[in-house]
Amino acid sequence: MSVEPHRLIVPKIHSGTVIDHIPAGKGLRVLSILKAEKIRGQRIALIMNVESRKLGKKDIVKIENVRLEEDETNLISLIAPTATINIIENYEVITKRKVQLPSRIKGLIKCPNPTCITNAPNEPVKTSFILISRDPIKLQCEYCKIIIGTEGMVLVGKL
């Protein structure tokens, strides 16, 4: 089945958030880290492997009636550093921004060090990583000082 290049596969949304320019195959991971309670009950479209001039192929996530704020979407850059966030009102883009990795990431990434206090079973300590390099991405655990990159990173929380 071929689709005409100018034809929309999924219709435009009246209002909400569109996460565009997600590298192909990463849309599900992006969707999985969004706050479930914020998007629950809303119409969500996940479009995968569509043609892109920038990326060759890309994924797109459309969420109706939900405006994701900058702090809620910046952590998407861990999975999709090329992503853009489009806020839609009356079928028009009113705000467009690129995701940017914040300088501190709390409670989203599991520390790989088994002796880190964040991995102790009876300690109510959330992980906290400090950004030490954007390209390539390198993060340092605030507690045990281990440095990690995106390969092998385990996401444990929600935005």
mmCIF file of C-alpha atoms in Angstrom:
data_model
loop_
_atom_site.group_PDB
_atom_site.id
_atom_site.type_symbol
_atom_site.label_atom_id
_atom_site.label_comp_id
_atom_site.label_asym_id
_atom_site.label_seq_id
_atom_site.Cartn_x
_atom_site.Cartn_y
_atom_site.Cartn_z
ATOM 1 C CA MET A 1 0.000 0.000 0.000
ATOM 2 C CA SER A 2 1.505 3.309 -0.986
ATOM 3 C CA VAL A 3 0.444 6.621 0.447
ATOM 4 C CA GLU A 4 0.568 9.831 -1.510
ATOM 5 C CA PRO A 5 3.317 12.046 -0.013
ATOM 6 C CA HIS A 6 0.957 15.003 0.506
ATOM 7 C CA ARG A 7 -1.829 12.988 2.121
ATOM 8 C CA LEU A 8 -2.163 12.931 5.922
ATOM 9 C CA ILE A 9 -2.101 9.474 7.479
ATOM 10 C CA VAL A 10 -3.517 10.780 10.770
ATOM 11 C CA PRO A 11 -5.660 13.925 10.776
ATOM 12 C CA LYS A 12 -4.585 17.175 12.404
ATOM 13 C CA ILE A 13 -5.596 17.711 16.021
ATOM 14 C CA HIS A 14 -7.664 20.691 17.172
ATOM 15 C CA SER A 15 -5.599 21.274 20.296
ATOM 16 C CA GLY A 16 -2.900 19.446 22.198
ATOM 17 C CA THR A 17 0.738 18.436 21.755
ATOM 18 C CA VAL A 18 2.577 16.918 18.805
ATOM 19 C CA ILE A 19 6.013 15.400 19.423
ATOM 20 C CA ASP A 20 7.716 15.344 16.033
ATOM 21 C CA HIS A 21 11.134 14.328 14.670
ATOM 22 C CA ILE A 22 11.444 11.281 16.919
ATOM 23 C CA PRO A 23 14.016 8.850 15.461
ATOM 24 C CA ALA A 24 12.227 5.898 13.819
ATOM 25 C CA GLY A 25 11.366 3.140 16.275
ATOM 26 C CA LYS A 26 11.613 5.315 19.398
ATOM 27 C CA GLY A 27 8.033 6.630 19.514
ATOM 28 C CA LEU A 28 6.807 3.935 21.903
ATOM 29 C CA ARG A 29 9.651 4.677 24.338
ATOM 30 C CA VAL A 30 8.859 8.406 24.185
ATOM 31 C CA LEU A 31 5.186 7.699 24.863
ATOM 32 C CA SER A 32 6.045 5.341 27.740
ATOM 33 C CA ILE A 33 7.797 8.027 29.797
ATOM 34 C CA LEU A 34 5.003 10.611 29.640
ATOM 35 C CA LYS A 35 2.857 11.058 32.752
ATOM 36 C CA ALA A 36 0.176 8.422 32.370
ATOM 37 C CA GLU A 37 -2.311 10.330 34.537
ATOM 38 C CA LYS A 38 -1.996 13.449 32.383
ATOM 39 C CA ILE A 39 -2.635 11.706 29.065
ATOM 40 C CA ARG A 40 -5.039 8.992 30.294
ATOM 41 C CA GLY A 41 -8.367 9.104 28.462
ATOM 42 C CA GLN A 42 -7.070 11.367 25.697
ATOM 43 C CA ARG A 43 -6.873 10.447 22.038
ATOM 44 C CA ILE A 44 -3.268 9.549 21.228
ATOM 45 C CA ALA A 45 -1.817 8.795 17.822
ATOM 46 C CA LEU A 46 1.553 7.107 17.384
ATOM 47 C CA ILE A 47 2.773 7.233 13.810
ATOM 48 C CA MET A 48 5.878 5.172 13.113
ATOM 49 C CA ASN A 49 8.375 5.042 10.262
ATOM 50 C CA VAL A 50 7.045 7.950 8.211
ATOM 51 C CA GLU A 51 9.257 9.677 5.679
ATOM 52 C CA SER A 52 11.334 12.597 6.920
ATOM 53 C CA ARG A 53 13.662 14.931 5.033
ATOM 54 C CA LYS A 54 15.811 15.388 8.178
ATOM 55 C CA LEU A 55 15.913 11.842 9.527
ATOM 56 C CA GLY A 56 15.029 9.613 6.579
ATOM 57 C CA LYS A 57 12.335 7.944 8.720
ATOM 58 C CA LYS A 58 10.740 9.248 11.910
ATOM 59 C CA ASP A 59 8.001 8.644 14.474
ATOM 60 C CA ILE A 60 5.389 11.178 15.589
ATOM 61 C CA VAL A 61 3.219 11.253 18.752
ATOM 62 C CA LYS A 62 0.007 13.321 18.805
ATOM 63 C CA ILE A 63 -1.865 13.861 22.073
ATOM 64 C CA GLU A 64 -5.195 15.667 21.931
ATOM 65 C CA ASN A 65 -6.349 18.117 24.617
ATOM 66 C CA VAL A 66 -3.073 17.980 26.575
ATOM 67 C CA ARG A 67 -0.489 20.749 26.595
ATOM 68 C CA LEU A 68 2.831 19.294 27.688
ATOM 69 C CA GLU A 69 5.047 21.923 29.262
ATOM 70 C CA GLU A 70 8.775 22.373 28.674
ATOM 71 C CA ASP A 71 9.881 20.665 31.899
ATOM 72 C CA GLU A 72 7.629 17.693 31.094
ATOM 73 C CA THR A 73 9.090 17.183 27.641
ATOM 74 C CA ASN A 74 12.795 17.955 27.996
ATOM 75 C CA LEU A 75 13.581 14.486 29.344
ATOM 76 C CA ILE A 76 12.405 13.100 26.001
ATOM 77 C CA SER A 77 15.842 14.219 24.795
ATOM 78 C CA LEU A 78 17.315 11.145 26.548
ATOM 79 C CA ILE A 79 15.534 8.981 23.969
ATOM 80 C CA ALA A 80 14.976 11.385 21.096
ATOM 81 C CA PRO A 81 17.441 14.302 21.071
ATOM 82 C CA THR A 82 16.110 15.447 17.658
ATOM 83 C CA ALA A 83 12.493 15.728 18.860
ATOM 84 C CA THR A 84 10.487 18.912 18.577
ATOM 85 C CA ILE A 85 7.437 19.789 20.645
ATOM 86 C CA ASN A 86 4.563 21.526 18.899
ATOM 87 C CA ILE A 87 1.707 23.008 20.934
ATOM 88 C CA ILE A 88 -1.474 23.133 18.858
ATOM 89 C CA GLU A 89 -4.535 25.372 19.218
ATOM 90 C CA ASN A 90 -7.323 25.646 16.625
ATOM 91 C CA TYR A 91 -5.378 23.284 14.322
ATOM 92 C CA GLU A 92 -2.392 25.674 14.228
ATOM 93 C CA VAL A 93 1.062 25.422 15.799
ATOM 94 C CA ILE A 94 1.274 28.201 18.397
ATOM 95 C CA THR A 95 4.585 27.121 19.978
ATOM 96 C CA LYS A 96 7.405 25.022 18.574
ATOM 97 C CA ARG A 97 10.537 24.104 20.518
ATOM 98 C CA LYS A 98 13.338 21.557 20.470
ATOM 99 C CA VAL A 99 13.807 19.317 23.483
ATOM 100 C CA GLN A 100 16.821 20.091 25.668
ATOM 101 C CA LEU A 101 18.304 17.845 28.286
ATOM 102 C CA PRO A 102 17.997 19.487 31.725
ATOM 103 C CA SER A 103 21.043 19.893 33.968
ATOM 104 C CA ARG A 104 19.564 17.536 36.630
ATOM 105 C CA ILE A 105 17.423 14.410 36.168
ATOM 106 C CA LYS A 106 15.600 13.096 39.242
ATOM 107 C CA GLY A 107 13.811 9.782 39.624
ATOM 108 C CA LEU A 108 13.794 8.758 35.971
ATOM 109 C CA ILE A 109 16.992 6.746 35.486
ATOM 110 C CA LYS A 110 18.139 3.708 37.494
ATOM 111 C CA CYS A 111 21.695 3.915 38.789
ATOM 112 C CA PRO A 112 23.668 0.924 37.469
ATOM 113 C CA ASN A 113 25.854 0.794 40.601
ATOM 114 C CA PRO A 114 24.370 -1.974 42.810
ATOM 115 C CA THR A 115 25.931 -0.398 45.935
ATOM 116 C CA CYS A 116 24.436 3.061 45.289
ATOM 117 C CA ILE A 117 22.081 4.179 48.061
ATOM 118 C CA THR A 118 19.330 4.614 45.460
ATOM 119 C CA ASN A 119 19.345 0.821 44.961
ATOM 120 C CA ALA A 120 19.099 -0.043 48.666
ATOM 121 C CA PRO A 121 15.761 -1.813 49.292
ATOM 122 C CA ASN A 122 14.841 0.099 52.455
ATOM 123 C CA GLU A 123 16.023 3.570 51.434
ATOM 124 C CA PRO A 124 13.419 5.980 50.036
ATOM 125 C CA VAL A 125 16.020 7.848 47.955
ATOM 126 C CA LYS A 126 15.215 8.786 44.367
ATOM 127 C CA THR A 127 17.984 8.753 41.823
ATOM 128 C CA SER A 128 19.483 12.067 40.814
ATOM 129 C CA PHE A 129 21.865 12.534 37.915
ATOM 130 C CA ILE A 130 23.769 15.661 36.895
ATOM 131 C CA LEU A 131 24.401 16.354 33.226
ATOM 132 C CA ILE A 132 28.153 16.550 32.616
ATOM 133 C CA SER A 133 28.154 16.306 28.783
ATOM 134 C CA ARG A 134 25.502 16.842 26.117
ATOM 135 C CA ASP A 135 27.385 15.359 23.162
ATOM 136 C CA PRO A 136 27.778 12.549 23.854
ATOM 137 C CA ILE A 137 25.304 12.463 26.727
ATOM 138 C CA LYS A 138 27.053 11.690 30.015
ATOM 139 C CA LEU A 139 25.360 11.808 33.398
ATOM 140 C CA GLN A 140 26.814 11.463 36.885
ATOM 141 C CA CYS A 141 24.954 9.987 39.847
ATOM 142 C CA GLU A 142 24.821 12.581 42.628
ATOM 143 C CA TYR A 143 25.219 9.881 45.286
ATOM 144 C CA CYS A 144 27.826 7.371 44.102
ATOM 145 C CA LYS A 145 29.425 9.539 41.366
ATOM 146 C CA ILE A 146 29.249 6.812 38.681
ATOM 147 C CA ILE A 147 29.157 8.220 35.136
ATOM 148 C CA ILE A 148 26.777 6.756 32.553
ATOM 149 C CA GLY A 149 25.907 7.346 28.902
ATOM 150 C CA THR A 150 22.710 6.593 27.017
ATOM 151 C CA GLU A 151 23.738 3.042 26.104
ATOM 152 C CA GLY A 152 22.410 0.657 28.692
ATOM 153 C CA MET A 153 20.507 3.446 30.464
ATOM 154 C CA VAL A 154 17.461 2.080 32.259
ATOM 155 C CA LEU A 155 14.503 4.432 32.584
ATOM 156 C CA VAL A 156 12.443 3.714 35.679
ATOM 157 C CA GLY A 157 10.159 6.693 36.172
ATOM 158 C CA LYS A 158 7.681 8.831 34.334
ATOM 159 C CA LEU A 159 8.062 12.466 33.389
#
